[in-house]
Amino acid sequence: SNVGAGIAGHCFYFDRISADNMVIDNLASNMNNIINWNNRIDGWDDYDADGFAIWSPFNHFIGNVAAGGHKRGFRYYLDWRTLGEDLINVGPNMRRNPIGTFKDNKAHSNFRQGFHLAD
């Protein structure tokens, strides 16, 4: 169990190569997008402020809470490409893979959405 509160940018971030993680009973709270433009990483979206930013469908989320975020509580980014750290296509289509366990999670009081499945 972990707690992230008052975070600028994403609170919990799971990149495109993360897999088989059991993410259980964590709290993401009060995420904001107050990041100086000069401190943003080119090509990344840390200004979007998701509680759980999930780029890989191969992880398991159970009993987590995302509350009071500037954008979204839980967001799956299922791009048609599999990009490496240098943002170059390195693998097959992520959309064709099953999503891991997602149960007993809660999202509330987020500005945009509690759960967002994006492409």
mmCIF file of N, CA and C in Angstrom:
data_model
loop_
_atom_site.group_PDB
_atom_site.id
_atom_site.type_symbol
_atom_site.label_atom_id
_atom_site.label_comp_id
_atom_site.label_asym_id
_atom_site.label_seq_id
_atom_site.Cartn_x
_atom_site.Cartn_y
_atom_site.Cartn_z
ATOM 1 N N SER A 1 0.837 -1.188 0.000
ATOM 2 C CA SER A 1 0.000 0.000 0.000
ATOM 3 C C SER A 1 0.875 1.242 0.000
ATOM 4 N N ASN A 2 0.525 2.177 -0.902
ATOM 5 C CA ASN A 2 1.235 3.448 -1.001
ATOM 6 C C ASN A 2 0.228 4.576 -1.076
ATOM 7 N N VAL A 3 0.668 5.766 -0.675
ATOM 8 C CA VAL A 3 -0.162 6.963 -0.755
ATOM 9 C C VAL A 3 0.612 8.023 -1.501
ATOM 10 N N GLY A 4 -0.041 8.600 -2.515
ATOM 11 C CA GLY A 4 0.524 9.748 -3.229
ATOM 12 C C GLY A 4 -0.469 10.882 -3.128
ATOM 13 N N ALA A 5 -0.049 12.020 -2.589
ATOM 14 C CA ALA A 5 -0.958 13.158 -2.412
ATOM 15 C C ALA A 5 -0.250 14.454 -2.777
ATOM 16 N N GLY A 6 -0.999 15.356 -3.400
ATOM 17 C CA GLY A 6 -0.434 16.646 -3.784
ATOM 18 C C GLY A 6 0.647 16.514 -4.844
ATOM 19 N N ILE A 7 0.446 15.626 -5.816
ATOM 20 C CA ILE A 7 1.441 15.317 -6.840
ATOM 21 C C ILE A 7 1.242 16.221 -8.050
ATOM 22 N N ALA A 8 2.329 16.748 -8.601
ATOM 23 C CA ALA A 8 2.277 17.490 -9.867
ATOM 24 C C ALA A 8 2.529 16.481 -10.987
ATOM 25 N N GLY A 9 1.502 16.196 -11.796
ATOM 26 C CA GLY A 9 1.605 15.183 -12.846
ATOM 27 C C GLY A 9 0.951 13.892 -12.394
ATOM 28 N N HIS A 10 1.279 12.792 -13.066
ATOM 29 C CA HIS A 10 0.701 11.497 -12.718
ATOM 30 C C HIS A 10 1.194 11.048 -11.346
ATOM 31 N N CYS A 11 0.329 10.352 -10.616
ATOM 32 C CA CYS A 11 0.722 9.849 -9.300
ATOM 33 C C CYS A 11 1.391 8.484 -9.432
ATOM 34 N N PHE A 12 0.703 7.502 -10.008
ATOM 35 C CA PHE A 12 1.269 6.179 -10.245
ATOM 36 C C PHE A 12 1.342 5.974 -11.751
ATOM 37 N N TYR A 13 2.521 5.642 -12.248
ATOM 38 C CA TYR A 13 2.761 5.571 -13.689
ATOM 39 C C TYR A 13 3.295 4.193 -14.057
ATOM 40 N N PHE A 14 2.630 3.534 -14.995
ATOM 41 C CA PHE A 14 3.028 2.206 -15.453
ATOM 42 C C PHE A 14 3.319 2.306 -16.934
ATOM 43 N N ASP A 15 4.600 2.238 -17.298
ATOM 44 C CA ASP A 15 4.999 2.466 -18.684
ATOM 45 C C ASP A 15 4.680 1.277 -19.572
ATOM 46 N N ARG A 16 5.035 1.402 -20.826
ATOM 47 C CA ARG A 16 4.659 0.429 -21.847
ATOM 48 C C ARG A 16 5.274 -0.950 -21.656
ATOM 49 N N ILE A 17 6.341 -1.044 -20.895
ATOM 50 C CA ILE A 17 6.997 -2.343 -20.716
ATOM 51 C C ILE A 17 6.743 -2.959 -19.336
ATOM 52 N N SER A 18 5.989 -2.288 -18.487
ATOM 53 C CA SER A 18 5.705 -2.869 -17.170
ATOM 54 C C SER A 18 4.707 -4.017 -17.327
ATOM 55 N N ALA A 19 4.929 -5.080 -16.570
ATOM 56 C CA ALA A 19 4.051 -6.248 -16.688
ATOM 57 C C ALA A 19 4.032 -7.037 -15.386
ATOM 58 N N ASP A 20 2.930 -7.705 -15.154
ATOM 59 C CA ASP A 20 2.749 -8.613 -14.015
ATOM 60 C C ASP A 20 2.904 -7.942 -12.661
ATOM 61 N N ASN A 21 2.599 -6.655 -12.571
ATOM 62 C CA ASN A 21 2.619 -5.965 -11.284
ATOM 63 C C ASN A 21 1.262 -6.124 -10.610
ATOM 64 N N MET A 22 1.276 -6.409 -9.318
ATOM 65 C CA MET A 22 0.062 -6.461 -8.519
ATOM 66 C C MET A 22 -0.030 -5.128 -7.785
ATOM 67 N N VAL A 23 -0.914 -4.274 -8.219
ATOM 68 C CA VAL A 23 -1.071 -2.930 -7.657
ATOM 69 C C VAL A 23 -2.300 -2.980 -6.763
ATOM 70 N N ILE A 24 -2.058 -3.055 -5.450
ATOM 71 C CA ILE A 24 -3.132 -3.350 -4.509
ATOM 72 C C ILE A 24 -3.180 -2.308 -3.397
ATOM 73 N N ASP A 25 -4.399 -1.790 -3.130
ATOM 74 C CA ASP A 25 -4.690 -0.914 -1.987
ATOM 75 C C ASP A 25 -3.823 0.340 -1.940
ATOM 76 N N ASN A 26 -3.742 1.070 -3.046
ATOM 77 C CA ASN A 26 -3.000 2.330 -3.100
ATOM 78 C C ASN A 26 -3.965 3.495 -3.189
ATOM 79 N N LEU A 27 -3.524 4.651 -2.732
ATOM 80 C CA LEU A 27 -4.329 5.870 -2.786
ATOM 81 C C LEU A 27 -3.592 6.939 -3.577
ATOM 82 N N ALA A 28 -4.259 7.474 -4.598
ATOM 83 C CA ALA A 28 -3.758 8.620 -5.349
ATOM 84 C C ALA A 28 -4.728 9.765 -5.082
ATOM 85 N N SER A 29 -4.211 10.880 -4.567
ATOM 86 C CA SER A 29 -5.091 11.969 -4.170
ATOM 87 C C SER A 29 -4.505 13.327 -4.541
ATOM 88 N N ASN A 30 -5.375 14.211 -5.001
ATOM 89 C CA ASN A 30 -5.012 15.606 -5.260
ATOM 90 C C ASN A 30 -3.878 15.752 -6.269
ATOM 91 N N MET A 31 -4.017 15.070 -7.417
ATOM 92 C CA MET A 31 -3.033 15.226 -8.495
ATOM 93 C C MET A 31 -3.345 16.520 -9.230
ATOM 94 N N ASN A 32 -2.318 17.276 -9.598
ATOM 95 C CA ASN A 32 -2.545 18.526 -10.321
ATOM 96 C C ASN A 32 -1.622 18.600 -11.529
ATOM 97 N N ASN A 33 -1.850 19.560 -12.381
ATOM 98 C CA ASN A 33 -1.032 19.714 -13.579
ATOM 99 C C ASN A 33 -0.154 20.961 -13.506
ATOM 100 N N ILE A 34 0.236 21.337 -12.311
ATOM 101 C CA ILE A 34 1.066 22.530 -12.127
ATOM 102 C C ILE A 34 2.528 22.149 -12.308
ATOM 103 N N ILE A 35 2.931 22.045 -13.568
ATOM 104 C CA ILE A 35 4.314 21.734 -13.905
ATOM 105 C C ILE A 35 4.807 22.825 -14.840
ATOM 106 N N ASN A 36 5.893 23.438 -14.497
ATOM 107 C CA ASN A 36 6.472 24.473 -15.338
ATOM 108 C C ASN A 36 6.743 23.916 -16.726
ATOM 109 N N TRP A 37 6.379 24.664 -17.758
ATOM 110 C CA TRP A 37 6.543 24.195 -19.132
ATOM 111 C C TRP A 37 7.972 23.739 -19.412
ATOM 112 N N ASN A 38 8.971 24.395 -18.856
ATOM 113 C CA ASN A 38 10.372 24.044 -19.078
ATOM 114 C C ASN A 38 10.771 22.740 -18.391
ATOM 115 N N ASN A 39 9.980 22.279 -17.427
ATOM 116 C CA ASN A 39 10.295 21.045 -16.704
ATOM 117 C C ASN A 39 9.587 19.817 -17.267
ATOM 118 N N ARG A 40 8.774 19.998 -18.289
ATOM 119 C CA ARG A 40 8.065 18.867 -18.885
ATOM 120 C C ARG A 40 9.003 18.077 -19.775
ATOM 121 N N ILE A 41 8.806 16.769 -19.800
ATOM 122 C CA ILE A 41 9.633 15.887 -20.618
ATOM 123 C C ILE A 41 9.027 15.815 -22.008
ATOM 124 N N ASP A 42 9.787 16.163 -23.012
ATOM 125 C CA ASP A 42 9.319 16.176 -24.384
ATOM 126 C C ASP A 42 8.802 14.799 -24.792
ATOM 127 N N GLY A 43 7.602 14.761 -25.353
ATOM 128 C CA GLY A 43 7.019 13.505 -25.800
ATOM 129 C C GLY A 43 6.201 12.791 -24.738
ATOM 130 N N TRP A 44 6.203 13.253 -23.500
ATOM 131 C CA TRP A 44 5.459 12.608 -22.420
ATOM 132 C C TRP A 44 4.333 13.514 -21.980
ATOM 133 N N ASP A 45 3.391 12.988 -21.259
ATOM 134 C CA ASP A 45 2.196 13.753 -20.898
ATOM 135 C C ASP A 45 2.037 13.902 -19.382
ATOM 136 N N ASP A 46 3.099 14.152 -18.677
ATOM 137 C CA ASP A 46 3.015 14.270 -17.218
ATOM 138 C C ASP A 46 2.186 15.477 -16.770
ATOM 139 N N TYR A 47 1.849 16.367 -17.680
ATOM 140 C CA TYR A 47 1.004 17.509 -17.368
ATOM 141 C C TYR A 47 -0.466 17.110 -17.242
ATOM 142 N N ASP A 48 -0.809 15.866 -17.590
ATOM 143 C CA ASP A 48 -2.208 15.456 -17.631
ATOM 144 C C ASP A 48 -2.765 15.033 -16.272
ATOM 145 N N ALA A 49 -1.933 14.704 -15.334
ATOM 146 C CA ALA A 49 -2.310 14.485 -13.940
ATOM 147 C C ALA A 49 -3.352 13.391 -13.709
ATOM 148 N N ASP A 50 -3.037 12.167 -14.128
ATOM 149 C CA ASP A 50 -3.895 11.019 -13.830
ATOM 150 C C ASP A 50 -3.453 10.387 -12.513
ATOM 151 N N GLY A 51 -4.417 9.844 -11.763
ATOM 152 C CA GLY A 51 -4.057 9.127 -10.544
ATOM 153 C C GLY A 51 -3.240 7.886 -10.871
ATOM 154 N N PHE A 52 -3.738 7.090 -11.814
ATOM 155 C CA PHE A 52 -3.056 5.884 -12.275
ATOM 156 C C PHE A 52 -2.974 5.969 -13.800
ATOM 157 N N ALA A 53 -1.801 6.254 -14.318
ATOM 158 C CA ALA A 53 -1.560 6.338 -15.762
ATOM 159 C C ALA A 53 -1.018 4.987 -16.210
ATOM 160 N N ILE A 54 -1.807 4.261 -16.985
ATOM 161 C CA ILE A 54 -1.492 2.863 -17.302
ATOM 162 C C ILE A 54 -1.285 2.716 -18.808
ATOM 163 N N TRP A 55 -0.046 2.509 -19.209
ATOM 164 C CA TRP A 55 0.294 2.345 -20.621
ATOM 165 C C TRP A 55 0.364 0.880 -21.025
ATOM 166 N N SER A 56 0.490 -0.010 -20.086
ATOM 167 C CA SER A 56 0.590 -1.441 -20.387
ATOM 168 C C SER A 56 -0.618 -2.170 -19.803
ATOM 169 N N PRO A 57 -1.303 -2.985 -20.594
ATOM 170 C CA PRO A 57 -2.467 -3.703 -20.082
ATOM 171 C C PRO A 57 -2.114 -4.926 -19.238
ATOM 172 N N PHE A 58 -0.829 -5.216 -19.069
ATOM 173 C CA PHE A 58 -0.392 -6.460 -18.435
ATOM 174 C C PHE A 58 -0.222 -6.374 -16.914
ATOM 175 N N ASN A 59 -0.903 -5.454 -16.253
ATOM 176 C CA ASN A 59 -0.796 -5.284 -14.807
ATOM 177 C C ASN A 59 -2.156 -5.504 -14.164
ATOM 178 N N HIS A 60 -2.159 -5.715 -12.858
ATOM 179 C CA HIS A 60 -3.380 -6.035 -12.127
ATOM 180 C C HIS A 60 -3.628 -4.966 -11.063
ATOM 181 N N PHE A 61 -4.829 -4.377 -11.071
ATOM 182 C CA PHE A 61 -5.188 -3.293 -10.157
ATOM 183 C C PHE A 61 -6.374 -3.738 -9.317
ATOM 184 N N ILE A 62 -6.150 -3.787 -8.000
ATOM 185 C CA ILE A 62 -7.165 -4.288 -7.089
ATOM 186 C C ILE A 62 -7.242 -3.385 -5.859
ATOM 187 N N GLY A 63 -8.439 -2.880 -5.566
ATOM 188 C CA GLY A 63 -8.679 -2.125 -4.336
ATOM 189 C C GLY A 63 -7.981 -0.787 -4.235
ATOM 190 N N ASN A 64 -7.742 -0.123 -5.349
ATOM 191 C CA ASN A 64 -7.069 1.180 -5.338
ATOM 192 C C ASN A 64 -8.094 2.307 -5.345
ATOM 193 N N VAL A 65 -7.666 3.485 -4.906
ATOM 194 C CA VAL A 65 -8.541 4.660 -4.869
ATOM 195 C C VAL A 65 -7.823 5.826 -5.536
ATOM 196 N N ALA A 66 -8.550 6.520 -6.424
ATOM 197 C CA ALA A 66 -8.051 7.745 -7.060
ATOM 198 C C ALA A 66 -9.073 8.837 -6.788
ATOM 199 N N ALA A 67 -8.672 9.848 -6.033
ATOM 200 C CA ALA A 67 -9.619 10.869 -5.593
ATOM 201 C C ALA A 67 -9.063 12.276 -5.748
ATOM 202 N N GLY A 68 -9.929 13.179 -6.187
ATOM 203 C CA GLY A 68 -9.580 14.598 -6.204
ATOM 204 C C GLY A 68 -8.520 14.997 -7.193
ATOM 205 N N GLY A 69 -8.447 14.326 -8.343
ATOM 206 C CA GLY A 69 -7.426 14.645 -9.330
ATOM 207 C C GLY A 69 -7.869 15.717 -10.312
ATOM 208 N N HIS A 70 -6.881 16.385 -10.899
ATOM 209 C CA HIS A 70 -7.172 17.436 -11.877
ATOM 210 C C HIS A 70 -7.733 16.868 -13.175
ATOM 211 N N LYS A 71 -7.346 15.664 -13.555
ATOM 212 C CA LYS A 71 -7.847 15.081 -14.811
ATOM 213 C C LYS A 71 -8.616 13.784 -14.553
ATOM 214 N N ARG A 72 -7.938 12.647 -14.520
ATOM 215 C CA ARG A 72 -8.620 11.354 -14.463
ATOM 216 C C ARG A 72 -8.124 10.514 -13.289
ATOM 217 N N GLY A 73 -8.981 9.627 -12.811
ATOM 218 C CA GLY A 73 -8.572 8.711 -11.755
ATOM 219 C C GLY A 73 -7.712 7.584 -12.304
ATOM 220 N N PHE A 74 -8.291 6.780 -13.193
ATOM 221 C CA PHE A 74 -7.596 5.656 -13.831
ATOM 222 C C PHE A 74 -7.676 5.872 -15.341
ATOM 223 N N ARG A 75 -6.536 5.807 -16.005
ATOM 224 C CA ARG A 75 -6.540 5.975 -17.457
ATOM 225 C C ARG A 75 -5.655 4.924 -18.112
ATOM 226 N N TYR A 76 -6.276 4.116 -18.959
ATOM 227 C CA TYR A 76 -5.543 3.160 -19.789
ATOM 228 C C TYR A 76 -5.253 3.815 -21.130
ATOM 229 N N TYR A 77 -3.973 3.900 -21.475
ATOM 230 C CA TYR A 77 -3.558 4.413 -22.775
ATOM 231 C C TYR A 77 -3.247 3.197 -23.653
ATOM 232 N N LEU A 78 -4.194 2.744 -24.419
ATOM 233 C CA LEU A 78 -3.970 1.573 -25.258
ATOM 234 C C LEU A 78 -3.740 2.020 -26.694
ATOM 235 N N ASP A 79 -2.557 2.477 -26.926
ATOM 236 C CA ASP A 79 -2.161 2.969 -28.241
ATOM 237 C C ASP A 79 -2.054 1.806 -29.216
ATOM 238 N N TRP A 80 -2.206 2.061 -30.487
ATOM 239 C CA TRP A 80 -2.036 1.017 -31.502
ATOM 240 C C TRP A 80 -0.575 0.675 -31.711
ATOM 241 N N ARG A 81 0.320 1.476 -31.137
ATOM 242 C CA ARG A 81 1.763 1.221 -31.219
ATOM 243 C C ARG A 81 2.275 0.795 -29.849
ATOM 244 N N THR A 82 3.390 0.121 -29.818
ATOM 245 C CA THR A 82 4.089 -0.152 -28.574
ATOM 246 C C THR A 82 5.393 0.626 -28.659
ATOM 247 N N LEU A 83 5.473 1.697 -27.898
ATOM 248 C CA LEU A 83 6.621 2.591 -27.986
ATOM 249 C C LEU A 83 7.611 2.330 -26.864
ATOM 250 N N GLY A 84 8.890 2.408 -27.178
ATOM 251 C CA GLY A 84 9.940 2.281 -26.178
ATOM 252 C C GLY A 84 10.221 3.623 -25.525
ATOM 253 N N GLU A 85 11.232 3.685 -24.678
ATOM 254 C CA GLU A 85 11.556 4.920 -23.971
ATOM 255 C C GLU A 85 11.925 6.052 -24.915
ATOM 256 N N ASP A 86 12.450 5.724 -26.075
ATOM 257 C CA ASP A 86 12.816 6.760 -27.046
ATOM 258 C C ASP A 86 11.658 7.092 -27.984
ATOM 259 N N LEU A 87 10.453 6.599 -27.656
ATOM 260 C CA LEU A 87 9.222 6.838 -28.404
ATOM 261 C C LEU A 87 9.259 6.293 -29.828
ATOM 262 N N ILE A 88 10.012 5.220 -30.047
ATOM 263 C CA ILE A 88 10.059 4.540 -31.340
ATOM 264 C C ILE A 88 9.286 3.230 -31.205
ATOM 265 N N ASN A 89 8.512 2.892 -32.220
ATOM 266 C CA ASN A 89 7.698 1.684 -32.205
ATOM 267 C C ASN A 89 8.587 0.448 -32.040
ATOM 268 N N VAL A 90 8.341 -0.333 -30.977
ATOM 269 C CA VAL A 90 9.193 -1.486 -30.681
ATOM 270 C C VAL A 90 8.443 -2.817 -30.636
ATOM 271 N N GLY A 91 7.142 -2.799 -30.836
ATOM 272 C CA GLY A 91 6.449 -4.067 -30.701
ATOM 273 C C GLY A 91 5.065 -4.081 -31.298
ATOM 274 N N PRO A 92 4.283 -5.103 -30.957
ATOM 275 C CA PRO A 92 2.952 -5.287 -31.528
ATOM 276 C C PRO A 92 1.925 -4.321 -30.948
ATOM 277 N N ASN A 93 0.771 -4.338 -31.531
ATOM 278 C CA ASN A 93 -0.354 -3.506 -31.144
ATOM 279 C C ASN A 93 -0.808 -3.848 -29.720
ATOM 280 N N MET A 94 -0.788 -2.862 -28.808
ATOM 281 C CA MET A 94 -1.193 -3.091 -27.416
ATOM 282 C C MET A 94 -2.678 -3.387 -27.288
ATOM 283 N N ARG A 95 -3.478 -2.906 -28.224
ATOM 284 C CA ARG A 95 -4.921 -3.102 -28.150
ATOM 285 C C ARG A 95 -5.333 -4.558 -28.341
ATOM 286 N N ARG A 96 -4.455 -5.359 -28.872
ATOM 287 C CA ARG A 96 -4.801 -6.754 -29.143
ATOM 288 C C ARG A 96 -4.481 -7.669 -27.960
ATOM 289 N N ASN A 97 -4.087 -7.102 -26.856
ATOM 290 C CA ASN A 97 -3.737 -7.881 -25.671
ATOM 291 C C ASN A 97 -4.816 -7.737 -24.604
ATOM 292 N N PRO A 98 -5.050 -8.772 -23.816
ATOM 293 C CA PRO A 98 -6.059 -8.668 -22.753
ATOM 294 C C PRO A 98 -5.585 -7.750 -21.629
ATOM 295 N N ILE A 99 -6.530 -7.080 -21.025
ATOM 296 C CA ILE A 99 -6.236 -6.223 -19.871
ATOM 297 C C ILE A 99 -6.210 -7.104 -18.626
ATOM 298 N N GLY A 100 -5.259 -6.828 -17.727
ATOM 299 C CA GLY A 100 -5.154 -7.585 -16.484
ATOM 300 C C GLY A 100 -6.351 -7.324 -15.570
ATOM 301 N N THR A 101 -6.313 -7.881 -14.394
ATOM 302 C CA THR A 101 -7.398 -7.733 -13.430
ATOM 303 C C THR A 101 -7.608 -6.270 -13.071
ATOM 304 N N PHE A 102 -8.866 -5.852 -13.037
ATOM 305 C CA PHE A 102 -9.222 -4.501 -12.592
ATOM 306 C C PHE A 102 -10.513 -4.645 -11.800
ATOM 307 N N LYS A 103 -10.358 -4.686 -10.449
ATOM 308 C CA LYS A 103 -11.553 -4.889 -9.630
ATOM 309 C C LYS A 103 -11.439 -4.156 -8.301
ATOM 310 N N ASP A 104 -12.602 -3.804 -7.764
ATOM 311 C CA ASP A 104 -12.727 -3.149 -6.452
ATOM 312 C C ASP A 104 -11.942 -1.839 -6.372
ATOM 313 N N ASN A 105 -11.771 -1.153 -7.494
ATOM 314 C CA ASN A 105 -11.114 0.154 -7.502
ATOM 315 C C ASN A 105 -12.176 1.240 -7.421
ATOM 316 N N LYS A 106 -11.798 2.381 -6.851
ATOM 317 C CA LYS A 106 -12.743 3.486 -6.699
ATOM 318 C C LYS A 106 -12.112 4.776 -7.206
ATOM 319 N N ALA A 107 -12.929 5.577 -7.878
ATOM 320 C CA ALA A 107 -12.492 6.896 -8.333
ATOM 321 C C ALA A 107 -13.621 7.879 -8.032
ATOM 322 N N HIS A 108 -13.264 8.980 -7.405
ATOM 323 C CA HIS A 108 -14.280 9.996 -7.157
ATOM 324 C C HIS A 108 -13.651 11.380 -7.094
ATOM 325 N N SER A 109 -14.479 12.368 -7.410
ATOM 326 C CA SER A 109 -14.098 13.794 -7.342
ATOM 327 C C SER A 109 -12.925 14.133 -8.250
ATOM 328 N N ASN A 110 -12.782 13.421 -9.359
ATOM 329 C CA ASN A 110 -11.773 13.776 -10.351
ATOM 330 C C ASN A 110 -12.420 14.724 -11.353
ATOM 331 N N PHE A 111 -11.653 15.698 -11.834
ATOM 332 C CA PHE A 111 -12.213 16.749 -12.674
ATOM 333 C C PHE A 111 -12.768 16.224 -13.993
ATOM 334 N N ARG A 112 -12.058 15.350 -14.683
ATOM 335 C CA ARG A 112 -12.502 14.865 -15.997
ATOM 336 C C ARG A 112 -13.306 13.565 -15.871
ATOM 337 N N GLN A 113 -12.646 12.451 -15.648
ATOM 338 C CA GLN A 113 -13.323 11.162 -15.544
ATOM 339 C C GLN A 113 -12.709 10.350 -14.416
ATOM 340 N N GLY A 114 -13.504 9.410 -13.926
ATOM 341 C CA GLY A 114 -12.980 8.472 -12.951
ATOM 342 C C GLY A 114 -12.177 7.363 -13.631
ATOM 343 N N PHE A 115 -12.705 6.897 -14.787
ATOM 344 C CA PHE A 115 -12.043 5.843 -15.561
ATOM 345 C C PHE A 115 -12.093 6.223 -17.025
ATOM 346 N N HIS A 116 -10.951 6.103 -17.702
ATOM 347 C CA HIS A 116 -10.892 6.468 -19.117
ATOM 348 C C HIS A 116 -10.060 5.441 -19.872
ATOM 349 N N LEU A 117 -10.670 4.856 -20.892
ATOM 350 C CA LEU A 117 -9.962 3.907 -21.762
ATOM 351 C C LEU A 117 -9.658 4.656 -23.053
ATOM 352 N N ALA A 118 -8.377 4.995 -23.246
ATOM 353 C CA ALA A 118 -7.977 5.880 -24.348
ATOM 354 C C ALA A 118 -7.205 5.143 -25.411
ATOM 355 N N ASP A 119 -7.197 5.732 -26.583
ATOM 356 C CA ASP A 119 -6.358 5.195 -27.654
ATOM 357 C C ASP A 119 -5.330 6.218 -28.086
#
